[in-house]
Amino acid sequence: MINFRFLQEQDQESVKKLMKEYPLQFPDFVLDMYPERWASYLFDRDLTKSQYVVAEHERGQVVGHAGYIHNDDQRLYEFVGVVVSPKHQRQGIGKDLLKSLSLLLKAQGISSVMLSTLGHPGNEETLAFYRSLGYQELKYETDYYTKGFSRVTFIKDL
């Protein structure tokens, strides 16, 4: 059985381990953003800025993570850090993580959300996953981060 709960300080290393299992989606320059994001959330607790949820296996093992931050440039909330353990994929965990965050945002009166992911060979399943959930591709920016690391931005009405 999988339980969903808010991220706690002790979850950070487990989530980083999960992310490291997906170097195509979470290269080091992406992973480096998370300690600061989590610290802001864990110690500020202003849900209008960010929120993070983990999926926990009945034995207490963190098997998934997702969050949202406010993207000031786009003036939209953005889902970030969506990851599920390879052993627990295709069980609806990623979908449920995004659904729980969507409900939190809807409760705040938010009507749409964006997300960005890397758009390069090897990441097609991730792009297909978001499309299957109704996310619409907004833009594809070739070599956005650095050569070979393009960015695909999606948007969805909640």
PDB file of C-alpha atoms in Angstrom:
ATOM      1  CA  MET A   1       0.000   0.000   0.000  1.00  0.00           C
ATOM      2  CA  ILE A   2       1.179   3.523  -0.829  1.00  0.00           C
ATOM      3  CA  ASN A   3       0.536   6.490   1.462  1.00  0.00           C
ATOM      4  CA  PHE A   4       0.891  10.116   0.446  1.00  0.00           C
ATOM      5  CA  ARG A   5       2.151  12.741   2.863  1.00  0.00           C
ATOM      6  CA  PHE A   6       3.947  16.055   2.924  1.00  0.00           C
ATOM      7  CA  LEU A   7       7.720  16.104   2.573  1.00  0.00           C
ATOM      8  CA  GLN A   8       9.654  16.099   5.823  1.00  0.00           C
ATOM      9  CA  GLU A   9      13.250  17.124   6.410  1.00  0.00           C
ATOM     10  CA  GLN A  10      14.440  13.520   6.749  1.00  0.00           C
ATOM     11  CA  ASP A  11      13.008  12.651   3.287  1.00  0.00           C
ATOM     12  CA  GLN A  12      15.460  14.778   1.325  1.00  0.00           C
ATOM     13  CA  GLU A  13      18.211  12.181   0.899  1.00  0.00           C
ATOM     14  CA  SER A  14      15.726   9.466  -0.099  1.00  0.00           C
ATOM     15  CA  VAL A  15      14.236  11.725  -2.759  1.00  0.00           C
ATOM     16  CA  LYS A  16      17.674  12.691  -4.080  1.00  0.00           C
ATOM     17  CA  LYS A  17      18.491   8.980  -4.393  1.00  0.00           C
ATOM     18  CA  LEU A  18      15.315   8.460  -6.410  1.00  0.00           C
ATOM     19  CA  MET A  19      16.161  11.374  -8.669  1.00  0.00           C
ATOM     20  CA  LYS A  20      19.695  10.088  -9.243  1.00  0.00           C
ATOM     21  CA  GLU A  21      18.185   6.910 -10.704  1.00  0.00           C
ATOM     22  CA  TYR A  22      17.019   9.095 -13.624  1.00  0.00           C
ATOM     23  CA  PRO A  23      20.050  11.052 -14.844  1.00  0.00           C
ATOM     24  CA  LEU A  24      18.275  11.962 -18.099  1.00  0.00           C
ATOM     25  CA  GLN A  25      15.505  13.754 -16.178  1.00  0.00           C
ATOM     26  CA  PHE A  26      17.585  14.903 -13.204  1.00  0.00           C
ATOM     27  CA  PRO A  27      21.152  15.749 -14.275  1.00  0.00           C
ATOM     28  CA  ASP A  28      23.321  17.334 -11.591  1.00  0.00           C
ATOM     29  CA  PHE A  29      22.419  20.895 -12.593  1.00  0.00           C
ATOM     30  CA  VAL A  30      18.741  20.079 -11.918  1.00  0.00           C
ATOM     31  CA  LEU A  31      19.428  18.161  -8.698  1.00  0.00           C
ATOM     32  CA  ASP A  32      21.393  21.128  -7.379  1.00  0.00           C
ATOM     33  CA  MET A  33      18.180  23.231  -7.284  1.00  0.00           C
ATOM     34  CA  TYR A  34      16.370  21.026  -4.786  1.00  0.00           C
ATOM     35  CA  PRO A  35      18.156  21.589  -1.453  1.00  0.00           C
ATOM     36  CA  GLU A  36      17.342  25.309  -1.662  1.00  0.00           C
ATOM     37  CA  ARG A  37      13.757  24.653  -2.783  1.00  0.00           C
ATOM     38  CA  TRP A  38      13.175  22.147   0.010  1.00  0.00           C
ATOM     39  CA  ALA A  39      14.751  24.411   2.631  1.00  0.00           C
ATOM     40  CA  SER A  40      12.449  27.243   1.611  1.00  0.00           C
ATOM     41  CA  TYR A  41       9.439  24.947   1.934  1.00  0.00           C
ATOM     42  CA  LEU A  42      10.470  23.108   5.107  1.00  0.00           C
ATOM     43  CA  PHE A  43      11.354  26.201   7.085  1.00  0.00           C
ATOM     44  CA  ASP A  44       9.031  28.830   5.607  1.00  0.00           C
ATOM     45  CA  ARG A  45       5.856  26.725   5.257  1.00  0.00           C
ATOM     46  CA  ASP A  46       4.171  29.298   3.040  1.00  0.00           C
ATOM     47  CA  LEU A  47       1.990  27.057   0.869  1.00  0.00           C
ATOM     48  CA  THR A  48       1.421  29.899  -1.569  1.00  0.00           C
ATOM     49  CA  LYS A  49       5.119  29.593  -2.516  1.00  0.00           C
ATOM     50  CA  SER A  50       5.695  25.850  -2.613  1.00  0.00           C
ATOM     51  CA  GLN A  51       4.558  22.431  -1.452  1.00  0.00           C
ATOM     52  CA  TYR A  52       6.070  18.962  -1.747  1.00  0.00           C
ATOM     53  CA  VAL A  53       4.462  15.547  -1.372  1.00  0.00           C
ATOM     54  CA  VAL A  54       6.048  12.107  -1.112  1.00  0.00           C
ATOM     55  CA  ALA A  55       4.647   8.662  -1.800  1.00  0.00           C
ATOM     56  CA  GLU A  56       5.642   6.242   0.922  1.00  0.00           C
ATOM     57  CA  HIS A  57       5.513   2.456   0.719  1.00  0.00           C
ATOM     58  CA  GLU A  58       3.892   0.726   3.699  1.00  0.00           C
ATOM     59  CA  ARG A  59       7.368  -0.135   5.013  1.00  0.00           C
ATOM     60  CA  GLY A  60       8.252   3.554   5.285  1.00  0.00           C
ATOM     61  CA  GLN A  61      10.287   3.714   2.070  1.00  0.00           C
ATOM     62  CA  VAL A  62       9.874   6.881  -0.012  1.00  0.00           C
ATOM     63  CA  VAL A  63       9.006   5.713  -3.543  1.00  0.00           C
ATOM     64  CA  GLY A  64       7.851   8.972  -5.139  1.00  0.00           C
ATOM     65  CA  HIS A  65       7.987  12.759  -4.926  1.00  0.00           C
ATOM     66  CA  ALA A  66       6.481  15.818  -6.575  1.00  0.00           C
ATOM     67  CA  GLY A  67       6.066  19.442  -5.690  1.00  0.00           C
ATOM     68  CA  TYR A  68       5.026  22.832  -6.892  1.00  0.00           C
ATOM     69  CA  ILE A  69       6.702  26.208  -6.828  1.00  0.00           C
ATOM     70  CA  HIS A  70       5.496  29.572  -7.995  1.00  0.00           C
ATOM     71  CA  ASN A  71       7.202  30.459 -11.265  1.00  0.00           C
ATOM     72  CA  ASP A  72       7.414  34.234 -11.003  1.00  0.00           C
ATOM     73  CA  ASP A  73       8.528  34.675 -14.633  1.00  0.00           C
ATOM     74  CA  GLN A  74       5.457  32.858 -15.979  1.00  0.00           C
ATOM     75  CA  ARG A  75       3.150  33.958 -13.129  1.00  0.00           C
ATOM     76  CA  LEU A  76       1.989  30.354 -12.822  1.00  0.00           C
ATOM     77  CA  TYR A  77       2.530  27.515 -10.424  1.00  0.00           C
ATOM     78  CA  GLU A  78       4.871  24.870 -11.743  1.00  0.00           C
ATOM     79  CA  PHE A  79       5.045  21.189 -10.877  1.00  0.00           C
ATOM     80  CA  VAL A  80       8.628  20.139 -10.166  1.00  0.00           C
ATOM     81  CA  GLY A  81      10.583  17.072  -9.129  1.00  0.00           C
ATOM     82  CA  VAL A  82       8.101  14.469 -10.294  1.00  0.00           C
ATOM     83  CA  VAL A  83       9.764  11.101  -9.747  1.00  0.00           C
ATOM     84  CA  VAL A  84       8.700   7.536  -8.936  1.00  0.00           C
ATOM     85  CA  SER A  85      10.977   4.626  -8.085  1.00  0.00           C
ATOM     86  CA  PRO A  86      11.554   2.317 -11.070  1.00  0.00           C
ATOM     87  CA  LYS A  87      10.178  -0.588  -9.005  1.00  0.00           C
ATOM     88  CA  HIS A  88       6.921   1.293  -8.396  1.00  0.00           C
ATOM     89  CA  GLN A  89       6.238   2.771 -11.825  1.00  0.00           C
ATOM     90  CA  ARG A  90       3.037   2.124 -13.741  1.00  0.00           C
ATOM     91  CA  GLN A  91       1.018   1.855 -10.540  1.00  0.00           C
ATOM     92  CA  GLY A  92      -0.566   5.323 -10.750  1.00  0.00           C
ATOM     93  CA  ILE A  93       1.764   6.873  -8.160  1.00  0.00           C
ATOM     94  CA  GLY A  94       3.012   9.713 -10.389  1.00  0.00           C
ATOM     95  CA  LYS A  95      -0.522  10.456 -11.502  1.00  0.00           C
ATOM     96  CA  ASP A  96      -1.734  10.474  -7.876  1.00  0.00           C
ATOM     97  CA  LEU A  97       1.118  12.751  -6.777  1.00  0.00           C
ATOM     98  CA  LEU A  98       0.163  15.290  -9.442  1.00  0.00           C
ATOM     99  CA  LYS A  99      -3.524  14.923  -8.599  1.00  0.00           C
ATOM    100  CA  SER A 100      -2.895  15.625  -4.902  1.00  0.00           C
ATOM    101  CA  LEU A 101      -0.898  18.753  -5.760  1.00  0.00           C
ATOM    102  CA  SER A 102      -3.595  19.846  -8.207  1.00  0.00           C
ATOM    103  CA  LEU A 103      -6.194  19.605  -5.447  1.00  0.00           C
ATOM    104  CA  LEU A 104      -4.035  21.735  -3.149  1.00  0.00           C
ATOM    105  CA  LEU A 105      -3.709  24.403  -5.836  1.00  0.00           C
ATOM    106  CA  LYS A 106      -7.402  24.291  -6.738  1.00  0.00           C
ATOM    107  CA  ALA A 107      -8.222  24.861  -3.062  1.00  0.00           C
ATOM    108  CA  GLN A 108      -6.215  28.105  -3.353  1.00  0.00           C
ATOM    109  CA  GLY A 109      -8.248  29.155  -6.397  1.00  0.00           C
ATOM    110  CA  ILE A 110      -5.539  28.324  -8.936  1.00  0.00           C
ATOM    111  CA  SER A 111      -6.947  27.304 -12.323  1.00  0.00           C
ATOM    112  CA  SER A 112      -3.909  26.202 -14.352  1.00  0.00           C
ATOM    113  CA  VAL A 113      -0.427  24.833 -13.819  1.00  0.00           C
ATOM    114  CA  MET A 114       2.713  24.400 -15.872  1.00  0.00           C
ATOM    115  CA  LEU A 115       5.588  21.958 -15.793  1.00  0.00           C
ATOM    116  CA  SER A 116       8.873  21.676 -17.607  1.00  0.00           C
ATOM    117  CA  THR A 117      10.954  18.625 -18.327  1.00  0.00           C
ATOM    118  CA  LEU A 118      13.976  17.816 -20.382  1.00  0.00           C
ATOM    119  CA  GLY A 119      13.313  17.127 -24.034  1.00  0.00           C
ATOM    120  CA  HIS A 120      15.999  14.864 -25.404  1.00  0.00           C
ATOM    121  CA  PRO A 121      16.286  11.326 -26.710  1.00  0.00           C
ATOM    122  CA  GLY A 122      15.617   8.898 -23.902  1.00  0.00           C
ATOM    123  CA  ASN A 123      12.974  11.044 -22.248  1.00  0.00           C
ATOM    124  CA  GLU A 124      10.107  10.230 -24.605  1.00  0.00           C
ATOM    125  CA  GLU A 125       8.239   8.173 -21.979  1.00  0.00           C
ATOM    126  CA  THR A 126       8.172  11.148 -19.628  1.00  0.00           C
ATOM    127  CA  LEU A 127       6.759  13.386 -22.348  1.00  0.00           C
ATOM    128  CA  ALA A 128       4.152  10.745 -23.238  1.00  0.00           C
ATOM    129  CA  PHE A 129       3.185  10.422 -19.558  1.00  0.00           C
ATOM    130  CA  TYR A 130       2.424  14.129 -19.238  1.00  0.00           C
ATOM    131  CA  ARG A 131       0.503  14.164 -22.506  1.00  0.00           C
ATOM    132  CA  SER A 132      -1.567  11.164 -21.329  1.00  0.00           C
ATOM    133  CA  LEU A 133      -2.616  13.218 -18.294  1.00  0.00           C
ATOM    134  CA  GLY A 134      -3.882  16.064 -20.462  1.00  0.00           C
ATOM    135  CA  TYR A 135      -0.880  18.387 -20.361  1.00  0.00           C
ATOM    136  CA  GLN A 136      -0.533  20.443 -23.536  1.00  0.00           C
ATOM    137  CA  GLU A 137       2.895  21.268 -24.915  1.00  0.00           C
ATOM    138  CA  LEU A 138       3.424  25.014 -24.726  1.00  0.00           C
ATOM    139  CA  LYS A 139       6.968  25.236 -26.102  1.00  0.00           C
ATOM    140  CA  TYR A 140      10.058  23.220 -26.944  1.00  0.00           C
ATOM    141  CA  GLU A 141      13.325  25.070 -26.407  1.00  0.00           C
ATOM    142  CA  THR A 142      16.298  23.355 -28.022  1.00  0.00           C
ATOM    143  CA  ASP A 143      19.561  23.364 -26.031  1.00  0.00           C
ATOM    144  CA  TYR A 144      17.883  25.490 -23.343  1.00  0.00           C
ATOM    145  CA  TYR A 145      20.059  24.483 -20.389  1.00  0.00           C
ATOM    146  CA  THR A 146      23.173  23.520 -22.301  1.00  0.00           C
ATOM    147  CA  LYS A 147      23.902  21.722 -25.571  1.00  0.00           C
ATOM    148  CA  GLY A 148      21.869  18.537 -25.650  1.00  0.00           C
ATOM    149  CA  PHE A 149      19.544  19.577 -22.804  1.00  0.00           C
ATOM    150  CA  SER A 150      16.404  21.050 -24.277  1.00  0.00           C
ATOM    151  CA  ARG A 151      13.342  22.067 -22.259  1.00  0.00           C
ATOM    152  CA  VAL A 152       9.746  21.126 -22.955  1.00  0.00           C
ATOM    153  CA  THR A 153       7.112  23.214 -21.163  1.00  0.00           C
ATOM    154  CA  PHE A 154       3.568  21.955 -20.670  1.00  0.00           C
ATOM    155  CA  ILE A 155       0.423  23.611 -19.314  1.00  0.00           C
ATOM    156  CA  LYS A 156      -2.832  22.194 -18.014  1.00  0.00           C
ATOM    157  CA  ASP A 157      -6.103  23.595 -16.723  1.00  0.00           C
ATOM    158  CA  LEU A 158      -6.931  22.205 -13.307  1.00  0.00           C
TER     159      LEU A 158
END
